[in-house]
Coordinates of C-alpha atoms in Angstrom, one line a residue:
X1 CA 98.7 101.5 110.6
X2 CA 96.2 98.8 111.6
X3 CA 97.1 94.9 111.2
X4 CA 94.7 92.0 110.6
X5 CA 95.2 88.3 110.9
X6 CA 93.1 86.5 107.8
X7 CA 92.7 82.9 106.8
X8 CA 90.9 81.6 103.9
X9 CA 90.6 77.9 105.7
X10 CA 92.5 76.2 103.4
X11 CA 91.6 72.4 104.6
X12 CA 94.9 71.0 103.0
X13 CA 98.0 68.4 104.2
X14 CA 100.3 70.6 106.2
X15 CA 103.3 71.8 103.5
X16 CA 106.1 70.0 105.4
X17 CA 104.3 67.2 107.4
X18 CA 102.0 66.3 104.8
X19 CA 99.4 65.6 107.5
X20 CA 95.4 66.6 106.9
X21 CA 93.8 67.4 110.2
X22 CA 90.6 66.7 110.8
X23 CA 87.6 69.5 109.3
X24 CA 86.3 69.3 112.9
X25 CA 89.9 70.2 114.2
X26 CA 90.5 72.8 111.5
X27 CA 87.9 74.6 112.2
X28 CA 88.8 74.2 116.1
X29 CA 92.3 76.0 115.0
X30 CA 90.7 78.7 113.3
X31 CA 88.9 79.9 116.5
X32 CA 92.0 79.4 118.6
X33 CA 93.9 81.6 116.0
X34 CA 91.2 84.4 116.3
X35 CA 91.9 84.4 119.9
X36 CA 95.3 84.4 119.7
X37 CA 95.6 87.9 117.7
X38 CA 92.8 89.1 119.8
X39 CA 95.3 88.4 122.8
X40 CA 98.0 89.9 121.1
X41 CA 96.3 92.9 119.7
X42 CA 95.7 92.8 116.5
X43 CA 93.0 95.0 115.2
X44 CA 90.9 93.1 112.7
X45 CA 90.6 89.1 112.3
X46 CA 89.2 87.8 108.6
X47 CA 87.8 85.0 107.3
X48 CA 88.0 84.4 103.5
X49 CA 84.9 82.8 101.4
X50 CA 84.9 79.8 99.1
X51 CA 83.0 76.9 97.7
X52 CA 85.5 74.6 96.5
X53 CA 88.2 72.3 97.5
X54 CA 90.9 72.7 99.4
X55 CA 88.5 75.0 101.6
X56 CA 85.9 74.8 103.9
X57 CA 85.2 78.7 104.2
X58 CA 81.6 78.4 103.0
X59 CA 80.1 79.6 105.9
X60 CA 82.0 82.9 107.5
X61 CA 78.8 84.4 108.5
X62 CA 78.6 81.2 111.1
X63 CA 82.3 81.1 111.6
X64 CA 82.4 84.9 112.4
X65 CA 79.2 84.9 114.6
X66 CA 81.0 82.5 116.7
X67 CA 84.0 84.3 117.0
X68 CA 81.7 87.4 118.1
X69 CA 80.6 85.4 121.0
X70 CA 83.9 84.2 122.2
X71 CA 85.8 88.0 121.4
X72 CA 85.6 91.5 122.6
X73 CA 87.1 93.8 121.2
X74 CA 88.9 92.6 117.6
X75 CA 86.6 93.7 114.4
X76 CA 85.3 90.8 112.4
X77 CA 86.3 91.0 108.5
X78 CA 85.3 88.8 105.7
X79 CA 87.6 87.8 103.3
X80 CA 86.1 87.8 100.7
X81 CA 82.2 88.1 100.4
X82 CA 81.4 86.6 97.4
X83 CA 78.6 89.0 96.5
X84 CA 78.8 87.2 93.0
X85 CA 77.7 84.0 93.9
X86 CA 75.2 85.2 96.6
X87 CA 71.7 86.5 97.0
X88 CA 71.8 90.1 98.1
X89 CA 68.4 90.3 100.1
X90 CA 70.0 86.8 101.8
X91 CA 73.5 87.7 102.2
X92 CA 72.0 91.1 103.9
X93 CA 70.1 89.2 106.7
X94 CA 73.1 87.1 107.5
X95 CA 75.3 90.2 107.8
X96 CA 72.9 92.7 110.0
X97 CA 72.4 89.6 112.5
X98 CA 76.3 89.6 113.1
X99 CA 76.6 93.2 113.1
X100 CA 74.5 93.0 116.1
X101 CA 75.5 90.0 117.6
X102 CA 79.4 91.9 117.3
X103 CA 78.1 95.1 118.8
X104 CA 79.3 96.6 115.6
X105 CA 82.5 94.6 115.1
X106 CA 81.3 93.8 111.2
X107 CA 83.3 94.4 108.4
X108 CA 83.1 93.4 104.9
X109 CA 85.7 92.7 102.2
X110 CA 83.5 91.7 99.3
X111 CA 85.0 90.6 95.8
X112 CA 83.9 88.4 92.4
X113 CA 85.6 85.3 94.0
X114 CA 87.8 83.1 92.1
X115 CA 87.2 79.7 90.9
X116 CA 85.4 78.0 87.9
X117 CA 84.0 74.9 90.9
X118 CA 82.3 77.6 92.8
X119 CA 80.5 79.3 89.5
X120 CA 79.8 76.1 88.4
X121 CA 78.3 75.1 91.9
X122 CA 76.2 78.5 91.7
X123 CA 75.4 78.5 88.1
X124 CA 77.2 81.6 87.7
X125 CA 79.5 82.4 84.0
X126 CA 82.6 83.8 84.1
X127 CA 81.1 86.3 81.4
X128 CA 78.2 87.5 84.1
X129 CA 80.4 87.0 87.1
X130 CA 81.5 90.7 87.3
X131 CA 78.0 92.1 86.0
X132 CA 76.8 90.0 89.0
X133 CA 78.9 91.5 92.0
X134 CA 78.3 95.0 90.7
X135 CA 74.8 94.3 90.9
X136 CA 74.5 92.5 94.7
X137 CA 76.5 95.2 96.2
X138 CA 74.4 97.8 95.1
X139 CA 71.6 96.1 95.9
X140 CA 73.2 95.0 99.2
X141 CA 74.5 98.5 99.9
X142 CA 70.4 99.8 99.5
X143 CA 69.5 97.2 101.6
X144 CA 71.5 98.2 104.1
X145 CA 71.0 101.8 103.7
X146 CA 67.2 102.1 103.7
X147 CA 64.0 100.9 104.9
X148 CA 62.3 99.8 102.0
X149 CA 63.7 98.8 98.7
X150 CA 62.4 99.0 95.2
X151 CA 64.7 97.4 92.5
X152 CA 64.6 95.3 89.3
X153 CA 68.0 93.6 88.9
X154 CA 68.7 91.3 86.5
X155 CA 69.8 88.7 88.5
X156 CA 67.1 88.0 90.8
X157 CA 63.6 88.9 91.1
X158 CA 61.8 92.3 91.8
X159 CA 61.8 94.3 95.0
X160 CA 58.9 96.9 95.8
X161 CA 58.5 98.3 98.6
X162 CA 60.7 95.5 100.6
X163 CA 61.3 95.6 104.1
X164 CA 64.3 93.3 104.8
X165 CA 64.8 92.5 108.6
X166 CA 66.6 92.7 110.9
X167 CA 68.0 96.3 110.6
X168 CA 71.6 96.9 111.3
X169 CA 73.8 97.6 113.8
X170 CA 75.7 100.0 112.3
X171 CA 74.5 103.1 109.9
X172 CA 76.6 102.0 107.3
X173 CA 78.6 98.8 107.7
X174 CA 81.8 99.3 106.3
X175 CA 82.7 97.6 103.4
X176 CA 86.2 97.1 101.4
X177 CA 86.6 96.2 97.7
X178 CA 89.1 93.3 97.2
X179 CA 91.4 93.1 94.3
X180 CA 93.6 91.5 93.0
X181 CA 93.8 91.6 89.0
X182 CA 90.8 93.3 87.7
X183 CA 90.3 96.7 87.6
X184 CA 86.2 96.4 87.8
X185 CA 86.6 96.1 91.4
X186 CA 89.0 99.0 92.0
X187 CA 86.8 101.1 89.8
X188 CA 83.4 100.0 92.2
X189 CA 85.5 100.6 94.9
X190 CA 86.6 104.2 93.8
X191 CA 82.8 104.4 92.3
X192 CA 81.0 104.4 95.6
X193 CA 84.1 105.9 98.0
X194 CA 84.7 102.2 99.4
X195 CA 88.0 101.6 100.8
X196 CA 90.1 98.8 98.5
X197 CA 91.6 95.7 99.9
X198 CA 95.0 94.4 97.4
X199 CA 95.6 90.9 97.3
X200 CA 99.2 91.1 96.6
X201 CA 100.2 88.1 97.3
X202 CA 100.5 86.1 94.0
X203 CA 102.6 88.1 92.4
X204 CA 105.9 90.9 92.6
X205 CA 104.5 94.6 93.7
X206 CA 104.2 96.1 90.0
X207 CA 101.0 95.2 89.1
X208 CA 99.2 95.5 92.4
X209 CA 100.7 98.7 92.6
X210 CA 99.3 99.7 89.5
X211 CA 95.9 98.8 90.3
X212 CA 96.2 101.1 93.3
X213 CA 97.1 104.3 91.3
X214 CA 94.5 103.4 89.0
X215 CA 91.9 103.3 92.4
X216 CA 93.3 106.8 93.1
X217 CA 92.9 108.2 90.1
X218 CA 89.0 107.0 89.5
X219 CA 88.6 108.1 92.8
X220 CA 89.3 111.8 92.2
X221 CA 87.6 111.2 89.0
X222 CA 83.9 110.6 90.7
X223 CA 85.1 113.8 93.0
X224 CA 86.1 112.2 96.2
X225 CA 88.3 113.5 98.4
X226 CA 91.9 112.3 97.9
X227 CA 93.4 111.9 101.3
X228 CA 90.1 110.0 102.0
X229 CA 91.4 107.4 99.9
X230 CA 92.3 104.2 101.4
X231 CA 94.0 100.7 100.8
X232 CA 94.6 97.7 102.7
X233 CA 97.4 95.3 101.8
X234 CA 97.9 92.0 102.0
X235 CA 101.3 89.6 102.6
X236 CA 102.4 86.5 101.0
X237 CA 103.6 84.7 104.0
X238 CA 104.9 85.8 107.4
X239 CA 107.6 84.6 109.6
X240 CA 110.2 86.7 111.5
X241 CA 112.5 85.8 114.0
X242 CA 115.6 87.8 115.8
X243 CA 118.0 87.2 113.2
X244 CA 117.3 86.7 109.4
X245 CA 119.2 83.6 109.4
X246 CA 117.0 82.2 111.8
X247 CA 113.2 82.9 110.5
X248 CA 115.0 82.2 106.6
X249 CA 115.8 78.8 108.3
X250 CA 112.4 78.2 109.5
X251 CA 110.2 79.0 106.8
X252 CA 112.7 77.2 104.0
X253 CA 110.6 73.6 105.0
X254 CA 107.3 75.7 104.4
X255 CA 108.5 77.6 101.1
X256 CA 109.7 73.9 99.6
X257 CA 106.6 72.2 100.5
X258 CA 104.5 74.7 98.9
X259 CA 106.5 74.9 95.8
X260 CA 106.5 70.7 95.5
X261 CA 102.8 71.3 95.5
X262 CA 102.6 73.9 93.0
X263 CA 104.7 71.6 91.0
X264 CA 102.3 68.5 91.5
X265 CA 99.7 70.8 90.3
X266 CA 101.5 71.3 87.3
X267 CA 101.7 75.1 87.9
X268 CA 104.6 77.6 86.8
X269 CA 105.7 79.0 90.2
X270 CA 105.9 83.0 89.9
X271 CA 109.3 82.6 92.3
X272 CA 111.5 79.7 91.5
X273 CA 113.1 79.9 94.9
X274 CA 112.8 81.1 98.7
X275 CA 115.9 83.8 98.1
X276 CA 113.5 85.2 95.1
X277 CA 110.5 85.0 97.2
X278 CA 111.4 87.1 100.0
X279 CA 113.3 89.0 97.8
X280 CA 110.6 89.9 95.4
X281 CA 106.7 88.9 96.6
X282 CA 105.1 90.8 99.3
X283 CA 106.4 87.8 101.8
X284 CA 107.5 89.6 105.3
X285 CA 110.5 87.0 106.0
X286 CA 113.3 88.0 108.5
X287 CA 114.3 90.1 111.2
X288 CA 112.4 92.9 113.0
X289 CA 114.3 95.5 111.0
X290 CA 114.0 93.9 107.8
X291 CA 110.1 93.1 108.1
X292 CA 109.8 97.1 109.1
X293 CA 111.7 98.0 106.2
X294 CA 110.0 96.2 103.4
X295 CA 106.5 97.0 104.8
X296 CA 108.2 101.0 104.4
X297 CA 108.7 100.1 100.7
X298 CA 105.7 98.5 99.9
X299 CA 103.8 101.8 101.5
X300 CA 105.8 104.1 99.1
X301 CA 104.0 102.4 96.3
X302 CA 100.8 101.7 97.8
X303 CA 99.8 104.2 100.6
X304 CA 98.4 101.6 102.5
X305 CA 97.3 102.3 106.3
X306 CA 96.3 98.3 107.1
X307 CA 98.0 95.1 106.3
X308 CA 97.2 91.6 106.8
X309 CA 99.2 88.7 108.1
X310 CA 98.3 84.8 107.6
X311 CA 96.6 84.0 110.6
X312 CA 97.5 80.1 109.9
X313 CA 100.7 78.4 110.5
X314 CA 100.6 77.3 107.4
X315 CA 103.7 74.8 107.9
X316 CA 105.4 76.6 110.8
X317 CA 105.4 74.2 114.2
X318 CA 102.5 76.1 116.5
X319 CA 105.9 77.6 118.4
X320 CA 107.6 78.8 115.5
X321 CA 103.8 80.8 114.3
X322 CA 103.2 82.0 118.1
X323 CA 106.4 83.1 118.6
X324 CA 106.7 85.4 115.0
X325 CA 103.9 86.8 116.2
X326 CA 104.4 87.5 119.5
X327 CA 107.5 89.2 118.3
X328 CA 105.7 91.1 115.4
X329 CA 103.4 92.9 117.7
X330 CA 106.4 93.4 120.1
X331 CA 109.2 95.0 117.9
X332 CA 107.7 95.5 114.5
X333 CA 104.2 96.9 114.9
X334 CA 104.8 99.6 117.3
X335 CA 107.4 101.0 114.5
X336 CA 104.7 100.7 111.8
X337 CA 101.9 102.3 114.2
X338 CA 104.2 105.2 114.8
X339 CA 105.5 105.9 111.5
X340 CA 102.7 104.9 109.0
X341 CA 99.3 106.8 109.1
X342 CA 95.7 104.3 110.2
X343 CA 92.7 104.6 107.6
X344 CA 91.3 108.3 107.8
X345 CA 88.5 107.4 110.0
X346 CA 87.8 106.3 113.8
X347 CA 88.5 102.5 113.7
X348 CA 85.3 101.6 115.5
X349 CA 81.8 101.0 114.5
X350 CA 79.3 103.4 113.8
X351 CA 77.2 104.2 116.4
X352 CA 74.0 101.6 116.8
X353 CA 70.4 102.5 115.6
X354 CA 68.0 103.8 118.0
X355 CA 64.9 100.9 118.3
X356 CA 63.0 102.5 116.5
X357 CA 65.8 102.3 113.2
X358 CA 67.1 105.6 113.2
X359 CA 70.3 106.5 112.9
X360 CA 73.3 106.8 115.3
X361 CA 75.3 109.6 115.4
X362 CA 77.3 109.1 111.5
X363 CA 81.3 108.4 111.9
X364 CA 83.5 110.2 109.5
X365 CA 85.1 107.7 106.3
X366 CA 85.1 108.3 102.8
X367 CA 81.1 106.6 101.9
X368 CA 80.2 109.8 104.0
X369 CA 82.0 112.4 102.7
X370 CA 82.9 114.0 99.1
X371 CA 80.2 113.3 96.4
X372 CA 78.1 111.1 98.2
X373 CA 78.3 107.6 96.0
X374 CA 74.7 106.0 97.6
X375 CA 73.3 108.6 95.4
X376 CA 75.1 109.5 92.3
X377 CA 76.5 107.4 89.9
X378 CA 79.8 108.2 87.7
X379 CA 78.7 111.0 86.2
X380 CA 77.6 112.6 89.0
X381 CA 73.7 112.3 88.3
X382 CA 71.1 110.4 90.6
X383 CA 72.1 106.6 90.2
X384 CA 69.3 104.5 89.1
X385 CA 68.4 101.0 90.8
X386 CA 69.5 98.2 89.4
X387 CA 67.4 97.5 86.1
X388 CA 66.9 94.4 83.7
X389 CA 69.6 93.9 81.1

């Protein structure tokens, strides 16, 4: 099993202090979190994307390029792209600069995006939001994939014969489907082989779980491999500690401030109380063992071979959040690496492009294997470029 650290830069008062830092010193403990799970060994490190308050993620190509140049060897994830709201032909630029300015470290988690601010900021409908992300990627996935591009999508104007520069860094960039709710994404996911990236935060397991049997199942339906499959897993909150007593204690001050703010917001909490929430949400509160053991359960429903952790405090003293992890990737990771299988492919990037654009020697994951999704759609036939609606 691999293990990211993700934040979505939430720019919020802290849940127990009620204190805003500054957007010039939230953004300074964002990089110094990054270099923390590099140090520690975490495998991937994420930043999410949104346009609207309380966060100040607009920008994780810049945020991630400058987390290339101060990193070696953690890969760099987005959490989500918002190919939705985005330009494809733009959003590809941005995203074959940083693959080479990581060596190869890119990867992308790309998703609808939530939020009626950001679709109003971007002129984009709920009604066309989905129509939209369907759209980019392909068009984004093209891009990426050839030299010149003829398309006609509905959503922005006409490519013939486009040459988009610079090329990448890797032959393909890897690129997860997040989900949360809908099953359009797990069915894009499953469409084109793409790995799938659950939420599961918001809710109990059931109907994350479902989603991923339902990814599984299209998946085999548009005749790709099964044990290519593949599913990352997020957490609701993290904190463990020696005894569960002890890491119970310190996250009861974070879990009350939270809930006083769901309150203020006028919100229905999904769990009424901290005994409920570690009990029931995807939370990983408590002792080695018992982090180790609920991480087993959730894997019997989901299959999952990565997981993600909140990179931020998030209402934990800076102690309290270096010292959980610390003793996560001292006592608790080992376990999961030895008993739960990584993703079905080398955890590296692709080998670069020659300079002349050809390709590098091809890794094996599931885009490359089975049916091969760049160039069939469902049925199996050739897949058309994007046309006008």
């Amino acid at each position: 099993m691999k293990f990211l650290a993700i934040t979505l830069i939430v720019h919020a008062p802290d849940p127990v202090t009620g204190v805003r830092k500054s957007t010039h010193d939230r953004f300074r403990e964002v990089i110094d979190n990054a270099l923390l799970a590099e140090e520690l060994g975490f495998d991937g490190f994420g930043v999410g994307e949104r346009h609207e308050r309380p966060f100040i993620s607009s920008s994780p190509p810049v945020v991630l390029s400058h987390l290339a140049a101060l990193t070696s060897r953690i890969r760099l994830f987005t959490a989500v792209t918002t190919l939705s709201l985005l330009d494809p032909v733009r959003a590809y630029e941005d995203y074959a600069t940083l693959d080479h300015l990581s060596e190869g470290r890119l990867e992308l988690i790309i998703g609808k995006g939530n939020g009626a601010a950001q679709r109003e900021l971007y002129h984009v409908t709920a009604e066309d939001q989905w129509e939209r992300n369907a759209e980019s990627y392909e068009l984004f996935r093209q891009i990426w994939r050839n030299d010149k591009v003829t398309a006609s999508p509905a959503f922005r104007g006409e490519l013939k014969d486009a040459e988009v520069w610079p090329r990448p860094y890797q032959r393909p960039v890897r690129v997860w489907h997040g989900s949360a709710t809908s099953r359009e994404s797990v069915d894009l996911a499953a469409r084109y082989g793409d790995p799938l990236f659950s939420a599961n935060v918001t809710n109990p397991i059931e109907p994350y779980a479902e989603l991923v049997r339902h990814y599984r199942e299209r998946w085999e339906h548009y005749g790709h491999d099964p044990a290519l499959a593949t599913v990352g897993a997020g957490s609701a909150g993290f904190c463990t500690a020696r005894t569960s007593q002890e890491a119970v204690a310190a996250y009861r001050p974070v879990f009350e401030g939270q809930l006083a703010f769901q309150k203020r917001l006028g919100l229905e909490p999904v769990f009424a109380t901290l005994e409920d929430f570690v009990a029931r949400s995807s939370a990983l509160i408590g002792s080695p063992q018992q982090v180790i053991e609920k991480v087993h359960r959730y894997h019997e429903q989901f299959g999952h071979s990565v997981l993600h952790l909140h990179a931020d405090a998030s209402g934990l003293t800076p102690a309290q959040h270096r010292a959980s992890l610390e003793l996560f990737q001292a006592e608790i990771a080992p376990t999961l690496r030895r008993d739960l299988p990584d993703p079905p492919w080398t955890w590296g990037p692709v080998a670069p492009a020659d300079d002349n654009g050809a390709e590098g020697p091809a890794r094996t994951d599931p885009s490359a294997t089975g049916t091969d999704p760049s160039a069939t759609g469902p049925d199996g036939t050739a897949a058309p470029a994007p046309t006008p609606r």
